[in-house]
Short mmCIF file of C-alpha atoms and ligand atoms in Angstrom, two decimals:
data_model
loop_
_atom_site.label_atom_id
_atom_site.label_comp_id
_atom_site.label_asym_id
_atom_site.label_seq_id
_atom_site.Cartn_x
_atom_site.Cartn_y
_atom_site.Cartn_z
CA GLU X 1 -51.84 6.75 -11.31
CA ALA X 2 -50.35 3.39 -12.35
CA LYS X 3 -48.32 5.13 -15.00
CA ASP X 4 -47.01 7.61 -12.46
CA SER X 5 -45.91 4.97 -10.04
CA GLY X 6 -44.33 3.12 -12.95
CA ARG X 7 -42.39 6.17 -13.87
CA GLY X 8 -41.55 6.67 -10.25
CA LYS X 9 -40.15 3.19 -10.12
CA TYR X 10 -38.17 3.84 -13.25
CA ARG X 11 -36.74 7.00 -11.73
CA TYR X 12 -35.92 5.13 -8.58
CA PHE X 13 -34.16 2.45 -10.59
CA ARG X 14 -32.25 5.08 -12.50
CA SER X 15 -31.07 6.87 -9.44
CA GLN X 16 -29.94 3.59 -7.88
CA MET X 17 -28.15 2.22 -10.90
CA ALA X 18 -27.34 4.88 -13.43
CA GLU X 19 -25.82 7.55 -11.25
CA PRO X 20 -22.95 5.48 -9.89
CA LEU X 21 -22.24 4.43 -13.49
CA ALA X 22 -22.38 8.03 -14.65
CA LYS X 23 -20.07 9.04 -11.85
CA ARG X 24 -17.72 6.23 -12.67
CA SER X 25 -17.52 7.14 -16.35
CA ARG X 26 -16.97 10.75 -15.40
CA LEU X 27 -14.09 9.68 -13.18
CA GLU X 28 -12.68 7.59 -16.01
CA VAL X 29 -12.73 10.61 -18.28
CA ASP X 30 -11.25 12.83 -15.59
CA PHE X 31 -8.54 10.38 -14.62
CA ARG X 32 -6.19 10.71 -17.57
CA ASN X 33 -6.21 14.50 -17.31
CA ALA X 34 -5.79 14.20 -13.57
CA LEU X 35 -2.60 12.22 -14.13
CA LEU X 36 -1.24 14.80 -16.55
CA ARG X 37 -2.20 17.69 -14.28
CA GLY X 38 -0.50 16.09 -11.30
CA GLU X 39 -3.70 15.64 -9.29
CA ILE X 40 -2.58 12.15 -8.33
CA GLU X 41 -0.05 12.57 -5.56
CA PRO X 42 1.88 10.38 -3.20
CA TYR X 43 1.04 10.32 0.51
CA TYR X 44 3.48 8.70 2.89
CA GLN X 45 2.83 6.46 5.85
CA PRO X 46 5.70 5.52 8.16
CA LEU X 47 6.84 1.95 8.78
CA ILE X 48 8.26 1.48 12.27
CA ASN X 49 11.03 -0.92 13.20
CA LEU X 50 9.74 -2.73 16.27
CA SER X 51 13.20 -3.47 17.67
CA THR X 52 14.37 0.12 17.73
CA GLY X 53 11.15 2.13 17.58
CA ASN X 54 12.57 4.12 14.67
CA ILE X 55 10.96 4.90 11.36
CA GLU X 56 12.58 2.59 8.80
CA GLY X 57 10.61 3.43 5.69
CA TYR X 58 7.51 4.94 4.13
CA GLU X 59 4.77 3.35 2.08
CA ILE X 60 3.71 5.43 -0.91
CA LEU X 61 -0.10 5.63 -1.00
CA ALA X 62 -1.78 7.30 -3.97
CA ARG X 63 -4.29 10.11 -3.43
CA TRP X 64 -6.40 11.94 -6.03
CA GLN X 65 -7.14 15.57 -5.24
CA HIS X 66 -10.13 16.05 -7.52
CA PRO X 67 -10.78 19.80 -8.06
CA GLU X 68 -14.55 19.40 -7.58
CA LEU X 69 -15.10 16.10 -5.81
CA GLY X 70 -12.35 16.45 -3.23
CA MET X 71 -10.03 13.67 -2.20
CA ILE X 72 -10.62 10.30 -3.83
CA LEU X 73 -9.09 7.16 -2.34
CA PRO X 74 -7.20 4.47 -4.27
CA ASP X 75 -9.93 1.89 -3.66
CA VAL X 76 -11.89 3.90 -6.26
CA PHE X 77 -9.31 5.03 -8.82
CA VAL X 78 -6.73 2.23 -8.89
CA GLN X 79 -9.34 0.10 -10.62
CA ILE X 80 -9.97 2.92 -13.08
CA ALA X 81 -6.25 3.22 -13.73
CA GLU X 82 -6.08 -0.52 -14.40
CA ASP X 83 -9.11 -0.50 -16.70
CA THR X 84 -7.93 2.50 -18.69
CA GLY X 85 -4.39 1.21 -19.12
CA THR X 86 -2.83 4.06 -17.16
CA ILE X 87 -1.76 2.19 -14.02
CA GLY X 88 1.84 1.88 -15.22
CA GLU X 89 2.10 5.59 -15.89
CA MET X 90 0.50 6.40 -12.53
CA THR X 91 2.97 4.18 -10.70
CA LEU X 92 5.99 5.72 -12.39
CA ARG X 93 4.75 9.25 -11.67
CA LEU X 94 4.19 8.42 -8.02
CA LEU X 95 7.62 6.85 -7.73
CA ARG X 96 9.32 9.79 -9.44
CA GLN X 97 7.63 12.27 -7.10
CA ALA X 98 8.39 10.14 -4.05
CA CYS X 99 12.08 9.86 -4.94
CA LEU X 100 12.26 13.64 -5.31
CA ASP X 101 10.31 14.30 -2.08
CA SER X 102 12.31 11.88 0.02
CA ASP X 103 15.51 13.53 -1.11
CA GLU X 104 14.59 16.44 1.19
CA TRP X 105 13.89 14.30 4.24
CA PRO X 106 16.62 13.92 6.85
CA HIS X 107 17.04 10.13 6.77
CA SER X 108 17.71 7.55 4.08
CA HIS X 109 14.66 5.41 4.67
CA TYR X 110 13.27 3.02 2.12
CA LEU X 111 10.16 3.63 0.05
CA ALA X 112 7.51 0.95 -0.44
CA LEU X 113 5.63 1.07 -3.73
CA ASN X 114 2.37 -0.78 -4.44
CA ILE X 115 2.27 -2.64 -7.73
CA SER X 116 -0.99 -3.76 -9.24
CA PRO X 117 -1.70 -7.26 -10.65
CA VAL X 118 -1.80 -5.94 -14.19
CA GLN X 119 1.79 -4.77 -13.90
CA LEU X 120 3.03 -8.26 -13.10
CA ARG X 121 2.33 -9.24 -16.69
CA ASN X 122 4.63 -6.60 -18.11
CA ARG X 123 8.25 -7.64 -18.57
CA ASP X 124 9.24 -3.97 -18.99
CA LEU X 125 8.48 -3.24 -15.34
CA ARG X 126 12.09 -3.48 -14.17
CA ALA X 127 13.37 -1.21 -16.96
CA ASP X 128 10.57 1.31 -16.32
CA LEU X 129 11.24 1.48 -12.58
CA CYS X 130 15.02 1.57 -13.05
CA ASP X 131 14.69 4.52 -15.45
CA VAL X 132 12.99 6.53 -12.70
CA LEU X 133 15.59 5.47 -10.15
CA LYS X 134 18.42 6.49 -12.45
CA GLU X 135 16.78 9.81 -13.28
CA THR X 136 16.25 10.69 -9.61
CA GLY X 137 19.37 9.09 -8.17
CA PHE X 138 17.38 6.90 -5.79
CA GLU X 139 19.10 3.58 -5.07
CA ALA X 140 17.30 0.37 -5.99
CA HIS X 141 18.02 -1.28 -2.64
CA ARG X 142 15.96 1.48 -0.98
CA LEU X 143 12.91 0.52 -3.01
CA GLU X 144 10.51 -2.12 -1.73
CA ILE X 145 7.85 -3.49 -4.05
CA GLU X 146 4.52 -4.52 -2.53
CA VAL X 147 2.45 -7.07 -4.38
CA THR X 148 -0.85 -8.48 -3.21
CA GLU X 149 -1.29 -12.21 -3.36
CA ASN X 150 -4.37 -12.01 -5.50
CA ALA X 151 -2.25 -10.14 -7.99
CA LEU X 152 -0.27 -13.22 -8.76
CA ILE X 153 -2.81 -15.84 -9.58
CA TYR X 154 -3.40 -14.93 -13.24
CA ASP X 155 -0.01 -15.99 -14.45
CA LEU X 156 2.28 -17.10 -11.68
CA GLU X 157 5.19 -17.94 -13.95
CA THR X 158 5.32 -14.49 -15.54
CA ALA X 159 4.91 -12.86 -12.13
CA ARG X 160 7.80 -14.96 -10.85
CA LEU X 161 10.10 -13.87 -13.68
CA ILE X 162 9.21 -10.20 -13.24
CA LEU X 163 9.75 -10.32 -9.48
CA TRP X 164 13.14 -11.93 -10.05
CA ASP X 165 13.98 -9.10 -12.48
CA LEU X 166 13.23 -6.60 -9.71
CA LYS X 167 15.12 -8.55 -7.08
CA ILE X 168 18.19 -8.89 -9.25
CA ALA X 169 18.05 -5.14 -9.79
CA GLY X 170 18.37 -4.77 -5.99
CA MET X 171 14.79 -4.13 -4.89
CA THR X 172 13.09 -6.04 -2.09
CA ILE X 173 9.72 -7.74 -2.45
CA ALA X 174 6.91 -7.70 0.11
CA LEU X 175 3.76 -9.81 -0.05
CA ASP X 176 0.95 -7.40 0.88
CA ASP X 177 -2.29 -8.31 2.71
CA PHE X 178 -0.73 -11.66 3.58
CA GLY X 179 -3.24 -14.27 4.70
CA THR X 180 -6.16 -13.03 2.62
CA GLY X 181 -5.20 -14.47 -0.77
CA TYR X 182 -6.05 -17.78 -2.36
CA SER X 183 -2.80 -19.70 -2.13
CA SER X 184 -0.49 -17.77 0.14
CA LEU X 185 1.83 -20.64 0.93
CA HIS X 186 2.10 -21.68 -2.69
CA HIS X 187 3.14 -18.14 -3.59
CA LEU X 188 5.60 -18.09 -0.75
CA ARG X 189 7.26 -21.24 -2.03
CA LYS X 190 7.39 -20.10 -5.66
CA LEU X 191 8.26 -16.42 -5.46
CA PRO X 192 11.32 -14.46 -4.32
CA ILE X 193 9.67 -12.85 -1.30
CA ASP X 194 11.60 -10.91 1.37
CA LYS X 195 8.80 -9.75 3.63
CA LEU X 196 5.26 -10.64 4.71
CA LYS X 197 2.82 -7.82 5.43
CA ILE X 198 0.24 -9.31 7.78
CA ASP X 199 -3.19 -8.11 6.69
CA GLN X 200 -4.98 -5.53 8.84
CA SER X 201 -7.98 -7.81 9.35
CA PHE X 202 -5.87 -10.01 11.68
CA ILE X 203 -4.31 -7.05 13.50
CA ARG X 204 -7.57 -5.17 14.00
CA THR X 205 -9.24 -8.17 15.66
CA MET X 206 -6.25 -9.21 17.77
CA SER X 207 -7.42 -7.55 20.98
CA HIS X 208 -10.58 -9.62 21.23
CA SER X 209 -9.82 -12.69 19.12
CA ALA X 210 -7.47 -15.43 20.35
CA LYS X 211 -7.68 -16.95 16.88
CA SER X 212 -6.33 -13.78 15.30
CA ARG X 213 -3.47 -13.67 17.81
CA LYS X 214 -2.60 -17.30 17.04
CA ILE X 215 -2.62 -16.64 13.31
CA VAL X 216 -0.40 -13.58 13.74
CA ASN X 217 2.01 -15.57 15.90
CA ALA X 218 2.08 -18.34 13.30
CA VAL X 219 2.82 -15.91 10.45
CA ILE X 220 5.64 -14.31 12.45
CA ALA X 221 7.08 -17.79 13.15
CA LEU X 222 6.71 -18.76 9.49
CA GLY X 223 8.50 -15.59 8.44
CA SER X 224 11.25 -16.01 10.94
CA SER X 225 11.87 -19.66 10.02
CA MET X 226 12.15 -18.67 6.36
CA GLY X 227 14.35 -15.67 7.07
CA LEU X 228 11.64 -13.19 6.07
CA ALA X 229 10.76 -9.91 7.73
CA THR X 230 7.17 -9.45 8.96
CA THR X 231 5.24 -6.17 9.01
CA ALA X 232 1.94 -5.73 10.81
CA GLU X 233 -0.52 -3.50 8.95
CA GLY X 234 -3.27 -1.43 10.56
CA VAL X 235 -1.77 -1.07 14.05
CA GLU X 236 -4.04 1.38 15.86
CA THR X 237 -3.24 0.90 19.55
CA GLU X 238 -0.23 0.89 21.83
CA GLU X 239 -1.28 -2.50 23.19
CA SER X 240 -1.10 -4.15 19.80
CA ALA X 241 2.21 -2.43 19.00
CA LEU X 242 3.76 -3.80 22.20
CA TRP X 243 2.24 -7.24 21.74
CA LEU X 244 3.61 -7.42 18.19
CA SER X 245 7.02 -6.26 19.30
CA GLN X 246 7.13 -8.94 21.99
CA ALA X 247 5.89 -11.56 19.51
CA GLY X 248 8.94 -10.82 17.36
CA CYS X 249 7.23 -8.98 14.52
CA THR X 250 9.87 -7.01 12.63
CA SER X 251 7.99 -3.82 11.86
CA ALA X 252 4.58 -2.16 12.00
CA GLN X 253 2.44 0.41 10.25
CA GLY X 254 -0.82 2.02 11.30
CA TYR X 255 -2.68 5.03 12.60
CA TYR X 256 -1.11 4.57 16.04
CA PHE X 257 2.25 5.57 14.56
CA GLY X 258 1.04 7.88 11.85
CA ARG X 259 -1.52 8.33 9.10
CA PRO X 260 -0.57 8.75 5.47
CA LEU X 261 0.56 12.36 4.97
CA PRO X 262 1.44 14.54 1.99
CA SER X 263 5.05 15.56 1.63
CA SER X 264 4.10 19.15 2.52
CA GLU X 265 3.16 17.92 6.01
CA ALA X 266 6.28 15.87 6.48
CA TRP X 267 7.06 18.07 9.48
CA LEU X 268 4.26 16.19 11.25
CA LEU X 269 6.50 13.19 11.16
CA ASP X 270 8.33 14.82 14.06
CA THR X 271 5.15 14.18 16.00
CA THR X 272 5.47 10.54 15.09
CA GLU X 273 9.04 10.62 16.35
CA ARG X 274 7.90 12.06 19.69
CA GLN X 275 5.19 9.47 20.03
CA LEU X 276 7.71 6.77 19.33
CA MET X 277 9.80 7.87 22.31
CA ALA X 278 7.06 6.48 24.53
CA LEU X 279 7.12 3.20 22.70
CA ARG X 280 10.89 2.88 22.69
CA GLN X 281 11.15 2.65 26.45
CA TRP X 282 9.08 -0.53 26.31
CA LEU X 283 11.04 -2.17 23.56
CA SER X 284 13.77 -4.62 24.33
CA PRO X 285 17.09 -3.03 23.32
CA THR X 286 18.75 -6.45 23.07
CA ARG X 287 16.75 -7.78 20.16
CA ASP X 288 17.56 -6.70 16.64
P1 C2E T 301 -2.43 -1.41 1.21
O1 C2E T 301 -1.25 -1.41 0.31
O2 C2E T 301 -2.66 -2.63 2.02
O3 C2E T 301 -2.22 -0.12 2.10
C1 C2E T 301 -2.64 0.01 3.44
C2 C2E T 301 -3.97 0.72 3.53
O4 C2E T 301 -4.40 0.73 4.90
C3 C2E T 301 -3.92 2.20 3.14
O5 C2E T 301 -5.20 2.53 2.62
C4 C2E T 301 -3.71 2.89 4.48
O6 C2E T 301 -4.12 4.25 4.48
C5 C2E T 301 -4.59 2.05 5.36
N1 C2E T 301 -4.17 2.07 6.76
C6 C2E T 301 -2.92 2.22 7.27
N2 C2E T 301 -2.92 2.15 8.61
C7 C2E T 301 -4.20 1.97 8.99
C8 C2E T 301 -4.85 1.82 10.28
O7 C2E T 301 -4.22 1.86 11.34
N3 C2E T 301 -6.19 1.63 10.25
C9 C2E T 301 -6.91 1.58 9.10
N4 C2E T 301 -8.22 1.39 9.18
N5 C2E T 301 -6.34 1.72 7.86
C10 C2E T 301 -4.99 1.91 7.83
P2 C2E T 301 -5.34 3.39 1.26
O8 C2E T 301 -4.27 4.43 1.21
O9 C2E T 301 -6.76 3.82 1.14
O10 C2E T 301 -5.01 2.32 0.15
C11 C2E T 301 -5.83 1.20 -0.06
C12 C2E T 301 -5.19 0.24 -1.01
O11 C2E T 301 -5.08 0.81 -2.32
C13 C2E T 301 -3.76 -0.13 -0.63
O12 C2E T 301 -3.78 -1.13 0.37
C14 C2E T 301 -3.22 -0.61 -1.95
O13 C2E T 301 -3.61 -1.95 -2.17
C15 C2E T 301 -3.95 0.28 -2.93
N6 C2E T 301 -3.04 1.36 -3.37
C16 C2E T 301 -2.73 2.53 -2.76
N7 C2E T 301 -1.85 3.23 -3.51
C17 C2E T 301 -1.59 2.49 -4.60
C18 C2E T 301 -0.75 2.65 -5.75
O14 C2E T 301 -0.02 3.64 -5.92
N8 C2E T 301 -0.77 1.64 -6.68
C19 C2E T 301 -1.53 0.52 -6.52
N9 C2E T 301 -1.48 -0.42 -7.47
N10 C2E T 301 -2.31 0.33 -5.46
C20 C2E T 301 -2.36 1.30 -4.51
MG1 MG T 302 0.62 -1.85 0.39
MG1 MG T 303 -2.06 -4.18 2.87
MG1 MG T 304 -5.00 -3.62 1.07
#
């Protein structure tokens, strides 16, 4: 009896602890092959210019189409890519595919690429990215690099040098999830930043939190006084899109405008365009 319940407890413990670990190590094993087989693919989410209501760019968001487990989100596998030393390769593959895909789209928008903390310790980053740009004919000034603040804290001086490398090559630099990191303002002073991406947590709570609205206003003012663009992330409603536009936010991204889509469904972006018509009539045509 006691033995049974003991074993039961052990089983319970196992199923709570060991299975996620087993799943994780399976994913680690699968990941490298997944990269080689092209199971990691870029999805694209539009970035909307809030002065004109037009799409101005697309963020590249990685998706893993696992043959048995279905779609796996980057919150799970980016960490695996970092831990297994394959994040650099993943990034270059995504960029290469995105440059090829976007070649078939009607407009010359920019592409925004997420870079992980680990990559800001690698002085070869500029050369690696530029090789892909050269190979695909995609111009460097159409590439925006998104770095999260937390990415920078390990070695700020190396990160600074690498970001300057990218900037000198013509790319623009956006600080992602702005407002959630440890020393946002310190980073802003030290690094060659062109754009602030206001974290979704502020945007999502804007409708019911005066504090969030004040913070968003302050970030927009900070950006504008420093000559930086501001992008609002996670915009899900028309109200917040209009509020942000009136507050002087430069651009926006979120489910209201469009979810991340695979290149094969790029035709759905026409839907986004139609939806934007409604927004455009509210936007002030004088501001730019
Ligand atoms: P992020 O760069 O801040 O990207 C925005 C995330 O918010 C994306 O999640 C996007 O799908 C989601 N999102 C966009 N609009 C909305 C909205 O209106 N509502 C809500 N609830 N969510 C919205 P996703 O694609 O799951 O990516 C999560 C994070 O994973 C990204 O956050 C980024 O930090 C990282 N990531 C994605 N792709 C890559 C990559 O290729 N390399 C690296 N290093 N990181 C990546
Ligand atoms: Mg991002
Ligand atoms: Mg973000
Ligand atoms: Mg994020």
